[in-house]
Short mmCIF file of C-alpha atoms and ligand atoms in Angstrom, two decimals:
data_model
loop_
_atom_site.label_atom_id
_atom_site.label_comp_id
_atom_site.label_asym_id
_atom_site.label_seq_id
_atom_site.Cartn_x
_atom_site.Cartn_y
_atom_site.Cartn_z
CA UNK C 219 -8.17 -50.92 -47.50
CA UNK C 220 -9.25 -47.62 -49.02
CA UNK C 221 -11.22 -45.69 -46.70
CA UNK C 222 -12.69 -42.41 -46.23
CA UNK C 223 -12.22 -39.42 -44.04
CA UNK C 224 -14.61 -37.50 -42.60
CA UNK C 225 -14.55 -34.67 -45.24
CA UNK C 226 -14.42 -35.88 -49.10
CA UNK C 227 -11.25 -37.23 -50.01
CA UNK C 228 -10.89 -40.53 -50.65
CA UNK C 229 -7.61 -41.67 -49.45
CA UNK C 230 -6.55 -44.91 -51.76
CA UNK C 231 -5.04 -47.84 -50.60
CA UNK C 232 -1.02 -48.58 -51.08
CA UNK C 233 1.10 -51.31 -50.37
CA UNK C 234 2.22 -51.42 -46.85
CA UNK C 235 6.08 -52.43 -47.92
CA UNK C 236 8.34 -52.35 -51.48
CA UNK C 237 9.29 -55.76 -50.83
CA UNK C 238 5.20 -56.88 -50.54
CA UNK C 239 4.26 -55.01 -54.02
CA UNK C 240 7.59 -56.78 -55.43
CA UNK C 241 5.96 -60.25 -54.39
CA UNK C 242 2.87 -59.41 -55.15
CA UNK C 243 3.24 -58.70 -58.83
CA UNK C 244 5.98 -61.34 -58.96
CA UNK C 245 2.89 -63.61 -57.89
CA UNK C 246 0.75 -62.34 -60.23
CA UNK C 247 2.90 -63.06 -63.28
CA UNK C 248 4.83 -65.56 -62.30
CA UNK C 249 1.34 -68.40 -62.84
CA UNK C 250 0.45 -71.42 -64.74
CA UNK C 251 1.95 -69.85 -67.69
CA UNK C 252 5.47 -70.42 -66.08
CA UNK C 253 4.87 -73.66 -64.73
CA UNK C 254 2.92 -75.53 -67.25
CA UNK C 255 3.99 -73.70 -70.67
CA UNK C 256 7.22 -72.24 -70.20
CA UNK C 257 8.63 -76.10 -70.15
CA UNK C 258 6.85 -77.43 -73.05
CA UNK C 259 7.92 -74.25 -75.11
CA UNK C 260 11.32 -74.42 -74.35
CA UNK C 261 11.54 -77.96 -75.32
CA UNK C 262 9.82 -77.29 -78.28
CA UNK C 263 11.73 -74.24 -79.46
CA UNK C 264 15.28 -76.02 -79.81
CA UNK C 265 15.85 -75.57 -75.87
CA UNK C 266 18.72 -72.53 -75.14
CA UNK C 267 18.22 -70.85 -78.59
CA UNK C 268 14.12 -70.77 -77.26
CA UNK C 269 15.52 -69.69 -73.75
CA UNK C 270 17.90 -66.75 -74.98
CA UNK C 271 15.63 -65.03 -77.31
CA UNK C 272 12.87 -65.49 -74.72
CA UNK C 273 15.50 -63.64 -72.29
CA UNK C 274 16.22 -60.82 -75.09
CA UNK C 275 12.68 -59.94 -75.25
CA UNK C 276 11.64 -60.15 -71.78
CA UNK C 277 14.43 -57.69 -71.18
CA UNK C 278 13.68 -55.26 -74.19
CA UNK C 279 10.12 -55.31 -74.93
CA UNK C 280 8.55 -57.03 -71.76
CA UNK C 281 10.63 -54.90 -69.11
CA UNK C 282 9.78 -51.70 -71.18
CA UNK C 283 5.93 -52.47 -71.40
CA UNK C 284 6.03 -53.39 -67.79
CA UNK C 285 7.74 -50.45 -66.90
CA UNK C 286 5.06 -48.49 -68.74
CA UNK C 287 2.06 -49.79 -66.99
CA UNK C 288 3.63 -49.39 -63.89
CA UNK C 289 4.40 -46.19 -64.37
CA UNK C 290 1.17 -45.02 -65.88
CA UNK C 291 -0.69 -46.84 -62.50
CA UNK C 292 1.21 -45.00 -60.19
CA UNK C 293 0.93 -42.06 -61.97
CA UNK C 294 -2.62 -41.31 -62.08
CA UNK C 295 -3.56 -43.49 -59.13
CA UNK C 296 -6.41 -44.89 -60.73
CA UNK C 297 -7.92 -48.39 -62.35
CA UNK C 298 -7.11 -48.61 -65.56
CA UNK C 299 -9.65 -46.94 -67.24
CA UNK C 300 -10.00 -43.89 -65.17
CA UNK C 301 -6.22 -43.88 -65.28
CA UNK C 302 -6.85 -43.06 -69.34
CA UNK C 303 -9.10 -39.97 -67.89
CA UNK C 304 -6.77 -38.72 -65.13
CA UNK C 305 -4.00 -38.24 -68.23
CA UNK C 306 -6.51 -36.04 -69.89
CA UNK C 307 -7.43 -38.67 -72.58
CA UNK C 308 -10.83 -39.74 -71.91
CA UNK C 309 -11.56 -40.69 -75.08
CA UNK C 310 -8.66 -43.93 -74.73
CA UNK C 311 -10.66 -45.19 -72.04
CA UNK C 312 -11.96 -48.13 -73.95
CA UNK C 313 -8.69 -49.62 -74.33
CA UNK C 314 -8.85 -49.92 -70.38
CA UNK C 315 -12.43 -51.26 -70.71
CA UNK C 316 -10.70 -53.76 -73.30
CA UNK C 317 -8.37 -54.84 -70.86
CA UNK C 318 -10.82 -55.45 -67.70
CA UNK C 319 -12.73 -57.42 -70.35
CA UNK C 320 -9.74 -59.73 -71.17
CA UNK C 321 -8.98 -60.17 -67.27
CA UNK C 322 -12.00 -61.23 -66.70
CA UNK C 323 -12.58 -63.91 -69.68
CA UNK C 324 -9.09 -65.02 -68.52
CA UNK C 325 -10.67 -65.37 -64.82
CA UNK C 326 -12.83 -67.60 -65.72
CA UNK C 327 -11.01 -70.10 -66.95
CA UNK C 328 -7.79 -69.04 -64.44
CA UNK C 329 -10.33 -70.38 -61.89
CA UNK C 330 -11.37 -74.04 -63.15
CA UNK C 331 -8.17 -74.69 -63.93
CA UNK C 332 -6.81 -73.66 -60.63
CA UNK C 333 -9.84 -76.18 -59.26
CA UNK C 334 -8.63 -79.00 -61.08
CA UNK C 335 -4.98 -78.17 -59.68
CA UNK C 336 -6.71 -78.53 -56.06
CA UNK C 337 -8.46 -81.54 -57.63
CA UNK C 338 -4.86 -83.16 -58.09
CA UNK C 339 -3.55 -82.22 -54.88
CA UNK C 340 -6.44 -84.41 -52.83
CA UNK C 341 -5.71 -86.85 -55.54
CA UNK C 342 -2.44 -87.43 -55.24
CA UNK C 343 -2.63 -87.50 -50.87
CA UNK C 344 -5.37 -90.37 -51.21
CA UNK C 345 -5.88 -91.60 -54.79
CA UNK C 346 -2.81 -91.48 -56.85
CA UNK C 347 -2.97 -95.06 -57.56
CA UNK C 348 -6.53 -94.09 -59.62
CA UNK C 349 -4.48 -91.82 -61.22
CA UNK C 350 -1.42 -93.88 -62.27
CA UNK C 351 -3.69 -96.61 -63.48
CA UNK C 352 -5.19 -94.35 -66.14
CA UNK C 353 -4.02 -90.91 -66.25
CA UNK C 354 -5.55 -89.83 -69.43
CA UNK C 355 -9.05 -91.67 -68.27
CA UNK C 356 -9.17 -89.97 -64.60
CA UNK C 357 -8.10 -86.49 -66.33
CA UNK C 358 -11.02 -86.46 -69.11
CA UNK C 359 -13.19 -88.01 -65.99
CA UNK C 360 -12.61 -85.50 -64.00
CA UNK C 361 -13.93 -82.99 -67.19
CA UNK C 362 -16.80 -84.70 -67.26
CA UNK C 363 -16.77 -87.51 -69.94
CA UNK C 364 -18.72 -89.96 -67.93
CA UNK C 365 -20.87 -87.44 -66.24
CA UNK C 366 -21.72 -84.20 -64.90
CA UNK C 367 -18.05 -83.56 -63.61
CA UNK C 368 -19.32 -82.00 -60.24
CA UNK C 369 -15.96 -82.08 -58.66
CA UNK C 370 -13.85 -81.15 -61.55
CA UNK C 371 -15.99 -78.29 -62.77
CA UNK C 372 -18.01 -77.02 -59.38
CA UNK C 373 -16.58 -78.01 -56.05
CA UNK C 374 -12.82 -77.65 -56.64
CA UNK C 375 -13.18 -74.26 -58.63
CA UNK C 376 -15.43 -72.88 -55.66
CA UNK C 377 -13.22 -73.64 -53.11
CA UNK C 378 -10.62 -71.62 -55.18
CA UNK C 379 -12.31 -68.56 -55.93
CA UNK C 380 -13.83 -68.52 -52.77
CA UNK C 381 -9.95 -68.68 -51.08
CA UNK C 382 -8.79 -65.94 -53.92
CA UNK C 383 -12.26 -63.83 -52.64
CA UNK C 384 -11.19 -64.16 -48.83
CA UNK C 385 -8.19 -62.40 -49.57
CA UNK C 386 -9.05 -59.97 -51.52
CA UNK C 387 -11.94 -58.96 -49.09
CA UNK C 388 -9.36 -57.97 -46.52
CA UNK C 389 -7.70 -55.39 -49.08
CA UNK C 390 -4.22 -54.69 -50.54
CA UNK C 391 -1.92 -54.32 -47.71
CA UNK C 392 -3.55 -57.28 -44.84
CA UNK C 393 -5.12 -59.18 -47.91
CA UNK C 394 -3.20 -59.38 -51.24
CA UNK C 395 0.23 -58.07 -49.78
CA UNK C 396 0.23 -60.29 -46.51
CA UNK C 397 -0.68 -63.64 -48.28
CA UNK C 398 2.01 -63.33 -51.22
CA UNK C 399 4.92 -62.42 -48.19
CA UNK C 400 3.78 -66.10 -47.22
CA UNK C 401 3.36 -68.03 -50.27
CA UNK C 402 5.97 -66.54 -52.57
CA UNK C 403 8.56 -68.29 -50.30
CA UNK C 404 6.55 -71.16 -49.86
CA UNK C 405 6.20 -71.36 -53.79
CA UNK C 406 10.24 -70.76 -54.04
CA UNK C 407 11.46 -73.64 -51.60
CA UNK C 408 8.70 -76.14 -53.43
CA UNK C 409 10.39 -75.09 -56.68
CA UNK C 410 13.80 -75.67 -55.81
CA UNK C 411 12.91 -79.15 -54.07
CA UNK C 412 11.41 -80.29 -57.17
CA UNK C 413 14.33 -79.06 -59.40
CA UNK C 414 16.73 -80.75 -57.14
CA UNK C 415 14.92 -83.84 -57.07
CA UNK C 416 14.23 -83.74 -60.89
CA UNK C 417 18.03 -82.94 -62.03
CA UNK C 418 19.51 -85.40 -59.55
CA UNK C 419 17.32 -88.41 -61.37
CA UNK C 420 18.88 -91.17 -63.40
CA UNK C 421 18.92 -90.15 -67.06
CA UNK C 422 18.51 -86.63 -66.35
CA UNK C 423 21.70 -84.94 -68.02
CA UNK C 424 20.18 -86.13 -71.54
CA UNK C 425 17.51 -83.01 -70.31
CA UNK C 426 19.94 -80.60 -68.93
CA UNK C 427 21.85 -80.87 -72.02
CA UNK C 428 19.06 -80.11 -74.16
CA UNK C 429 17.90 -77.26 -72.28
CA UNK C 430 21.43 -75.89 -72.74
CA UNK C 431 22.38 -76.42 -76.30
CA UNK C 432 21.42 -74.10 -78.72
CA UNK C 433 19.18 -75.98 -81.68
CA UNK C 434 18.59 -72.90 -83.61
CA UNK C 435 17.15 -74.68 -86.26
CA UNK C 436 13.73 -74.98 -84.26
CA UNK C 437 13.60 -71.57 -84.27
CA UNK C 438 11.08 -70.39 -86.53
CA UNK C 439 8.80 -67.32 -86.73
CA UNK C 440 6.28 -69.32 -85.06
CA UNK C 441 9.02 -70.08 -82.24
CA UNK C 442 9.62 -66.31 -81.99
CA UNK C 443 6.24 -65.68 -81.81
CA UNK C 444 5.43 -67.85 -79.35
CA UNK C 445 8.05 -66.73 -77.00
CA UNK C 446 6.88 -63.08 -77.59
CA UNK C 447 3.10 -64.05 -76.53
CA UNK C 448 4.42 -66.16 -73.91
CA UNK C 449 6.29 -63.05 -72.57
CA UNK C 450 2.96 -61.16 -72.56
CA UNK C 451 1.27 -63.52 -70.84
CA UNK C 452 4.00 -64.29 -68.05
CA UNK C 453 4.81 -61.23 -67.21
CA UNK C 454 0.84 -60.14 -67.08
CA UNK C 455 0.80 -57.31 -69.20
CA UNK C 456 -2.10 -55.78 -72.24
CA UNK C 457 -4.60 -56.62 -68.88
CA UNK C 458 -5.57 -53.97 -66.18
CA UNK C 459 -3.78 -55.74 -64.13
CA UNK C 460 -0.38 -53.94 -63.24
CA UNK C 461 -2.08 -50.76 -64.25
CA UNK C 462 -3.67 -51.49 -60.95
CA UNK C 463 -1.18 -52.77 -58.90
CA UNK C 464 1.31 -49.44 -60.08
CA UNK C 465 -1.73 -47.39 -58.45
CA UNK C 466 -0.66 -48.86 -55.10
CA UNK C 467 2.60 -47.61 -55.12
CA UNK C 468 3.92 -44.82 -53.00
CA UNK C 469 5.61 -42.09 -54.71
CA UNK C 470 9.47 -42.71 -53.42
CA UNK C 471 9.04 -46.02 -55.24
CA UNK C 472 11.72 -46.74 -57.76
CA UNK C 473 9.41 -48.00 -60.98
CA UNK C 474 12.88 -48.69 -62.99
CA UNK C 475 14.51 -51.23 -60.37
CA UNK C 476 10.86 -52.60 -59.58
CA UNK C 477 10.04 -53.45 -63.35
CA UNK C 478 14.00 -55.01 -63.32
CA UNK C 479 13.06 -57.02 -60.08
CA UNK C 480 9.74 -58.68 -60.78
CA UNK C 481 11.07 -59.82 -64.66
CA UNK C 482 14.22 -61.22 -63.12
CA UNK C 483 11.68 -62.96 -60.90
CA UNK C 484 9.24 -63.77 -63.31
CA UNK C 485 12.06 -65.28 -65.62
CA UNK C 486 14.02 -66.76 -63.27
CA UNK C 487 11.09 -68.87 -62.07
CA UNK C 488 10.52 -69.88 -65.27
CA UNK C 489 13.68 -71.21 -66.04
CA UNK C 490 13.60 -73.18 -63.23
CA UNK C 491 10.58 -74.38 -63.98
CA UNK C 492 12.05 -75.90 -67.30
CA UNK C 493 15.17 -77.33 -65.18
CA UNK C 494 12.60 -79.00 -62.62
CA UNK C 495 10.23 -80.70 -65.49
CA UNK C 496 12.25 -81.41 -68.66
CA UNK C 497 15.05 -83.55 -66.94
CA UNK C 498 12.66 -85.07 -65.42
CA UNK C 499 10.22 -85.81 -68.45
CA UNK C 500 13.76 -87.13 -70.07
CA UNK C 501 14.74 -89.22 -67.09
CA UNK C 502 11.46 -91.03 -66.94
CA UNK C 503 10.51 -91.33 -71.16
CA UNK C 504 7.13 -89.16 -70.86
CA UNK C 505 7.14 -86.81 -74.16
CA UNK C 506 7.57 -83.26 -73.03
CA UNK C 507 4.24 -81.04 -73.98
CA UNK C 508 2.52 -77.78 -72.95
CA UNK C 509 -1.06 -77.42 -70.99
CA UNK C 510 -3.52 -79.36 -69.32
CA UNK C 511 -3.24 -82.88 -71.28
CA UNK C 512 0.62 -82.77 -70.28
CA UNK C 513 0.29 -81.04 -66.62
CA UNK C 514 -2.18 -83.19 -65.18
CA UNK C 515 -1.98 -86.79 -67.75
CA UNK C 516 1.38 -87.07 -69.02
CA UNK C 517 3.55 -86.07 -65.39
CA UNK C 518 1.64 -89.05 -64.37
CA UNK C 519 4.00 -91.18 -65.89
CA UNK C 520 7.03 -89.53 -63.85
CA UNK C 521 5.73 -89.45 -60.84
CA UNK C 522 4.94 -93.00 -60.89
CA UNK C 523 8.56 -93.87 -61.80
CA UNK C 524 10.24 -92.15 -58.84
CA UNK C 525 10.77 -92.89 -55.61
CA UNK C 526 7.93 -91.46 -53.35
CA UNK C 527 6.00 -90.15 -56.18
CA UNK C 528 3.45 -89.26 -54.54
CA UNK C 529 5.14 -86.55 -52.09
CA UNK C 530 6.71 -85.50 -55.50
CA UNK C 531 2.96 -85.11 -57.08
CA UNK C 532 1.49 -83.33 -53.83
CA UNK C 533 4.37 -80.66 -53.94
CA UNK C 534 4.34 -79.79 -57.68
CA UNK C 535 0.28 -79.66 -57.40
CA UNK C 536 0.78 -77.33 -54.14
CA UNK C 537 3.38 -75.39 -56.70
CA UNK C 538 1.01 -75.16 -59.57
CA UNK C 539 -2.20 -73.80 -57.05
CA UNK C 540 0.01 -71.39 -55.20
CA UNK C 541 1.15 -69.81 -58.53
CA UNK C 542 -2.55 -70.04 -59.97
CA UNK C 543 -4.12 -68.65 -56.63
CA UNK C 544 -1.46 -65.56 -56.61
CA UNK C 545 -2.26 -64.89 -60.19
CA UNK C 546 -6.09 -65.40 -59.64
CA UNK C 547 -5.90 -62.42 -57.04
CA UNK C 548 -4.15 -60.29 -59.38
CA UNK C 549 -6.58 -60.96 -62.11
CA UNK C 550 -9.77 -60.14 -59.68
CA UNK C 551 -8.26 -57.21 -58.57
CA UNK C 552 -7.40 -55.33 -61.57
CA UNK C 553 -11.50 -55.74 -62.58
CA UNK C 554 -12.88 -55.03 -59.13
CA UNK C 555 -10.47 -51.55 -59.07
CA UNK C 556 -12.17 -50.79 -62.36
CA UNK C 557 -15.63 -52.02 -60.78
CA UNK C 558 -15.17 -49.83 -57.40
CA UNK C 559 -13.93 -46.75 -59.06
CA UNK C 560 -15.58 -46.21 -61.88
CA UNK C 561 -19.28 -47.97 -61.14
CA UNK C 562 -18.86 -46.53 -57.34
CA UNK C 563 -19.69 -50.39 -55.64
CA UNK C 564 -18.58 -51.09 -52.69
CA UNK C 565 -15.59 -53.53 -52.66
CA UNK C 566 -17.31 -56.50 -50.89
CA UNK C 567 -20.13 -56.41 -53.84
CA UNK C 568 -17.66 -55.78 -56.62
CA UNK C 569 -16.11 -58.99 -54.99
CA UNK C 570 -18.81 -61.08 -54.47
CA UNK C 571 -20.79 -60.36 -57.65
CA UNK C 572 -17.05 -60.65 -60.25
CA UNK C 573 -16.27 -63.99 -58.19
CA UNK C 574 -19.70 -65.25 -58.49
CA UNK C 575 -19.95 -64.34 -62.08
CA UNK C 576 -16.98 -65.45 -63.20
CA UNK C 577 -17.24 -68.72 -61.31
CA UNK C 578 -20.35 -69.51 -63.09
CA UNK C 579 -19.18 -68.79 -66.44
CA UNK C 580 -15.76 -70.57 -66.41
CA UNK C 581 -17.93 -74.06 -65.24
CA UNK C 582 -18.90 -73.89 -69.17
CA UNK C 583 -14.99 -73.88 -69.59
CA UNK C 584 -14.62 -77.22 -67.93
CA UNK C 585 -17.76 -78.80 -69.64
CA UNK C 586 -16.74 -77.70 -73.03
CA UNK C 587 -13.51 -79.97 -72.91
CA UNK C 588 -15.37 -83.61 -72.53
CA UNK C 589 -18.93 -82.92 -71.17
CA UNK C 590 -20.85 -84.77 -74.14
CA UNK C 591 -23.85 -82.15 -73.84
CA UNK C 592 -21.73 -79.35 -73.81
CA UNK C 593 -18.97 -80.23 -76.02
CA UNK C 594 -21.88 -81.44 -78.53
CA UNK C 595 -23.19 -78.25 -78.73
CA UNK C 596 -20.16 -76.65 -79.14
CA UNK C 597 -19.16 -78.50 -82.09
CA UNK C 598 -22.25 -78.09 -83.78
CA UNK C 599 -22.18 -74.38 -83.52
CA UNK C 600 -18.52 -74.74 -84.73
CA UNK C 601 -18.48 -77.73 -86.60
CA UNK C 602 -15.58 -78.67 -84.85
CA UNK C 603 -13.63 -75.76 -87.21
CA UNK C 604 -10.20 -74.06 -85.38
CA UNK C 605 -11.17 -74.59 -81.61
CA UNK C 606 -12.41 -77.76 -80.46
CA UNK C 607 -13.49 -76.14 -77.68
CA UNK C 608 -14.92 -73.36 -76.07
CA UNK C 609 -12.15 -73.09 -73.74
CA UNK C 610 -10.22 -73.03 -76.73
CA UNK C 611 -11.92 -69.96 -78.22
CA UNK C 612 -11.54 -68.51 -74.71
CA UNK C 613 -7.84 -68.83 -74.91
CA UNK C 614 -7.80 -67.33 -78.41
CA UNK C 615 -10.25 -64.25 -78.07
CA UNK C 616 -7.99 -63.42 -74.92
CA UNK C 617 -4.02 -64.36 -75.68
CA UNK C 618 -4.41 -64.22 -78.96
CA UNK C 619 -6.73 -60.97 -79.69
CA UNK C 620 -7.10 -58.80 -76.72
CA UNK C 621 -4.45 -59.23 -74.92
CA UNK C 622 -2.20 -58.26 -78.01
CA UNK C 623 -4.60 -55.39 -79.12
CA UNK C 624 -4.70 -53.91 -76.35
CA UNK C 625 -0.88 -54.02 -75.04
CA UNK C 626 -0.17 -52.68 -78.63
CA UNK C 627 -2.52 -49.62 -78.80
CA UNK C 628 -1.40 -48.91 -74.72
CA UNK C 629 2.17 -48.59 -76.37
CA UNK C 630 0.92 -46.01 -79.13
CA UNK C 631 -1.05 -44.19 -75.89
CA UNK C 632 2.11 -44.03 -73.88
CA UNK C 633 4.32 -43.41 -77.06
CA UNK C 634 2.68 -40.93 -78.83
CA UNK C 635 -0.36 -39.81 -76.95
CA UNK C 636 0.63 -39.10 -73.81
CA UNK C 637 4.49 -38.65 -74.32
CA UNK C 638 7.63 -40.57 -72.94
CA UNK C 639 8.84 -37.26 -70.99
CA UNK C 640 5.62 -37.57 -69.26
CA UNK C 641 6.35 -40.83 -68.30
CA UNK C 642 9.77 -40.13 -67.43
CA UNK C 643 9.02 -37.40 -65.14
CA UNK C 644 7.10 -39.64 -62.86
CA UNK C 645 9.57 -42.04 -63.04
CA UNK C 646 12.37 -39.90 -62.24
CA UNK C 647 10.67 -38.31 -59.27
CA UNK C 648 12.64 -38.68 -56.04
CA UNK C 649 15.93 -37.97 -57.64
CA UNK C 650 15.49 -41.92 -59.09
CA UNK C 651 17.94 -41.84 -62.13
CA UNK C 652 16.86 -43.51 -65.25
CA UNK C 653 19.88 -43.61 -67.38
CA UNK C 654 17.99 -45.95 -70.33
CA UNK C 655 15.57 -43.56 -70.83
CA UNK C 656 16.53 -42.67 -74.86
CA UNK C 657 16.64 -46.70 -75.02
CA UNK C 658 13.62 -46.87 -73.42
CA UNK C 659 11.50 -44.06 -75.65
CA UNK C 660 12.85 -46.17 -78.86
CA UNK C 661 11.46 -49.30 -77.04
CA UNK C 662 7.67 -48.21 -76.19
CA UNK C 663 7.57 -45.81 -79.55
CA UNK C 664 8.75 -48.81 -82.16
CA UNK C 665 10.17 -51.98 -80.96
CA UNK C 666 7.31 -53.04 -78.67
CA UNK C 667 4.24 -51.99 -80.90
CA UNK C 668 5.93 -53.77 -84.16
CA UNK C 669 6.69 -56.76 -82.19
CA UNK C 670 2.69 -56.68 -80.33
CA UNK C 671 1.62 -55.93 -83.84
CA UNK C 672 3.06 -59.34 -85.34
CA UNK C 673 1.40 -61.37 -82.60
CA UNK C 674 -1.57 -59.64 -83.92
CA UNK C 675 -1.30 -60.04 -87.30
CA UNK C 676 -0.20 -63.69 -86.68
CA UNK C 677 -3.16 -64.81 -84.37
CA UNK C 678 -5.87 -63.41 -87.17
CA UNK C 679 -4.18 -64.81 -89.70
CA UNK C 680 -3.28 -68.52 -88.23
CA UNK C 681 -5.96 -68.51 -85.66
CA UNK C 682 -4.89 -71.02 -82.95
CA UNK C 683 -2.41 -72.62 -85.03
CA UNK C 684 1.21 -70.91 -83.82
CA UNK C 685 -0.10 -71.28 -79.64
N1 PFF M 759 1.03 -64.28 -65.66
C1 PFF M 759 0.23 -65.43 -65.38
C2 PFF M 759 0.89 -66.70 -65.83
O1 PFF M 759 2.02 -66.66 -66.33
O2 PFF M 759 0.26 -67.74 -65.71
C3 PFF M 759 -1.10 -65.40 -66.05
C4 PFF M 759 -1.85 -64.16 -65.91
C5 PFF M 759 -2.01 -63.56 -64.66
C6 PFF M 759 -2.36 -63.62 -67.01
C7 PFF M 759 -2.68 -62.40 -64.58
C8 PFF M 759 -3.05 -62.49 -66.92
C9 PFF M 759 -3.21 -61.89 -65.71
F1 PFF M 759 -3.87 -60.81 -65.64
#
């Protein structure tokens, strides 16, 4: 925790341990994102064509980004927006303020879906023949279509925030740091049970041989484009969120082998993520797909078909909330940094009052997806034009808009405002060496704003259309 000494200088708090910060980002990013999307866009893309170009840019653009905001955080020491004034550029802070803003829409809906994960974990331990009898029914149920959905959209999302809360009310080293040394290996050996299980099934070759051939007809600009957002989004960047967790860092840190670690991590998982659910999706007939519809309605159909299904549906739920928990701390911490630093609360009310808040909001999330008096209202403000729900138009303002805009103008700060030698002098501190670093100055400068910029351009132009 950050506490104060008896004269005026605030001492910040840092992670107690390389190895806790490494699985403490890697918990952040790796989330639903790698779980529940990675798959569906995999199988979608034309399998290993999808998979190598989403390697190619996590390693050039993702890892260069990443490396930036890491760098940047550690740097100044500071939340993302008084990280803009500690570089001298004050008047940049609003991109900061952009990116809180964007964590914090995202935390809203982060946290109902993580309830409805919880939801599915109870419901697969005592009800899973309720769910196998009518998956699609008991999901939209559980949104509310016959009813206030009190467990769907209240209970389960307040037990959630209120576990993500507990942790981060003990700090960064005993809160955020000790809980990811436990989970990240707990989230591992589920991961490689599942895969195990999924690629040892009946039928399942047909998936491993997709995964691996390379249908580069599927790849279209849209493809592309989604594997460049997805990257984004995995690998949490355009937030304020490893802005943040760079400002924990100590100094002897090495930022370059870091950045390597957490997207080999990130990645990795998500591979393995595709291996565990698209054999099995083949093995059992269920059409492969990305989101809630397919997480918690379609898998239905697999676990039903195997052995034990059950224990198979417990684990992959337990998967799904550890990533979503690990992600939701990440998320709340980035704005309660900003909220602590820059509004001067103190870090129990910036907790309570951005849990609470966001809480409260994101129920509206879950009632806008089948909540007749919700969703009714929602259409007739839309008309039921581009998002058929609000949760939809919270996906688009944030993936789609601000997450984009605001990675892209942090490369142009970090680029040209600020100055890669800048950068590289705090990375190279410590005698680290950073051999890439012409590569890398060509990376943040051009490659990575022209590729943010075409996500951009792409999500005003098609709307929701190429998610
Ligand atoms: N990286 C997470 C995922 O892949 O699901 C999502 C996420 C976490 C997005 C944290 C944004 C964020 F700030």
């Amino acid at each position: 925790m950050a506490s104060k000494n008896k004269g005026k200088i605030h001492m910040r708090a840092q992670w107690g341990s390389n190895i806790g910060f490494i699985l403490a980002a890697a918990g952040s990013a790796v989330g639903l994102g790698n779980i529940w999307k990675f798959p569906g866009r995999a199988y979608q893309g034309g399998g290993g064509a999808f998979i190598l170009i989403y390697i190619l840019i996590v390693a050039f653009i993702g890892a260069a980004v990443l490396l930036a905001e890491l760098t940047v955080g550690r740097k100044t020491q500071k939340n993302v927006v008084g990280a803009y004034k500690a570089l001298g550029h004050p008047r940049w802070k609003w991109v900061g303020g952009m990116g809180v803003l964007c964590g914090y829409i995202i935390s809203c809906y982060y946290i109902q879906v993580g309830g409805w994960v919880l939801r599915y974990v109870f419901s697969y331990i005592f009800s899973a023949d309720a769910v196998y009898a009518d998956p699609n029914g008991y999901f939209s149920n559980m949104l509310g279509q016959n009813g206030f959905p009190w467990i769907g959209a209240v209970v389960c999302p307040l037990i959630f925030i209120s576990a993500t809360a507990v942790v981060l009310l003990k700090g960064i080293s005993s809160g955020i740091e000790r809980f990811s040394k436990i989970v990240m290996p707990a989230l591992l050996a589920i991961l490689v049970v599942l895969t195990v299980r999924s690629v040892t099934l009946p039928g399942a070759d047909e998936g491993i041989k997709y995964l691996l051939t390379f249908d580069w007809s599927k790849l279209t600009a849209s493809t592309l484009l989604s594997a460049l957002g997805q990257a984004f989004y995995s690998l949490s960047l355009g937030m304020a969120i490893m802005i943040t967790y760079g400002s924990y860092l100590k100094k002897e840190e090495n930022l370059v082998k870091n950045t390597g670690l957490i997207c080999t991590l990130d990645t990795v998982i998500a591979l393995v993520a595709a291996f565990m659910i698209i054999p099995a999706v083949f093995a059992t007939d269920v059409e492969p797909g990305i989101g809630g519809g397919f997480a918690f309605a379609s898998l239905a159909g697999v676990f039903e078909k195997l052995p034990v299904g059950e224990l198979f549906g417990v684990l992959f739920y337990l998967l799904l909330l550890v990533a979503a928990l690990t992600s939701e701390i990440s998320i709340l911490e980035g704005t309660t940094a900003y909220v602590t630093e820059q509004w001067h609360w103190s870090r129990k009310k910036a907790i309570i009052v951005l849990a609470v808040s966001s809480f409260v909001i994101g129920i509206f999330y879950t009632l806008s997806q089948s909540y007749l008096p919700i969703k009714g209202i929602w259409m007739d403000i839309t008309n039921g034009v581009q998002f058929p729900s609000f949760g939809d138009f919270m996906e688009y303002v944030t993936d789609r808009l601000l997450m984009p805009l605001g990675a892209l103008l942090f490369c142009i700060f970090v680029g040209w405002v600020w100055k890669p030698k800048h950068a590289i002098t705090e990375i190279e501190q410590h005698s680290v060496g950073f051999r890439l670093k012409k590569v890398w100055t060509v990376l943040i400068k051009f490659v990575a704003p022209a590729a943010i910029f075409a996500i951009l351009v792409s999500g005003l132009l098609f709307g929701m259309s190429l998610s």
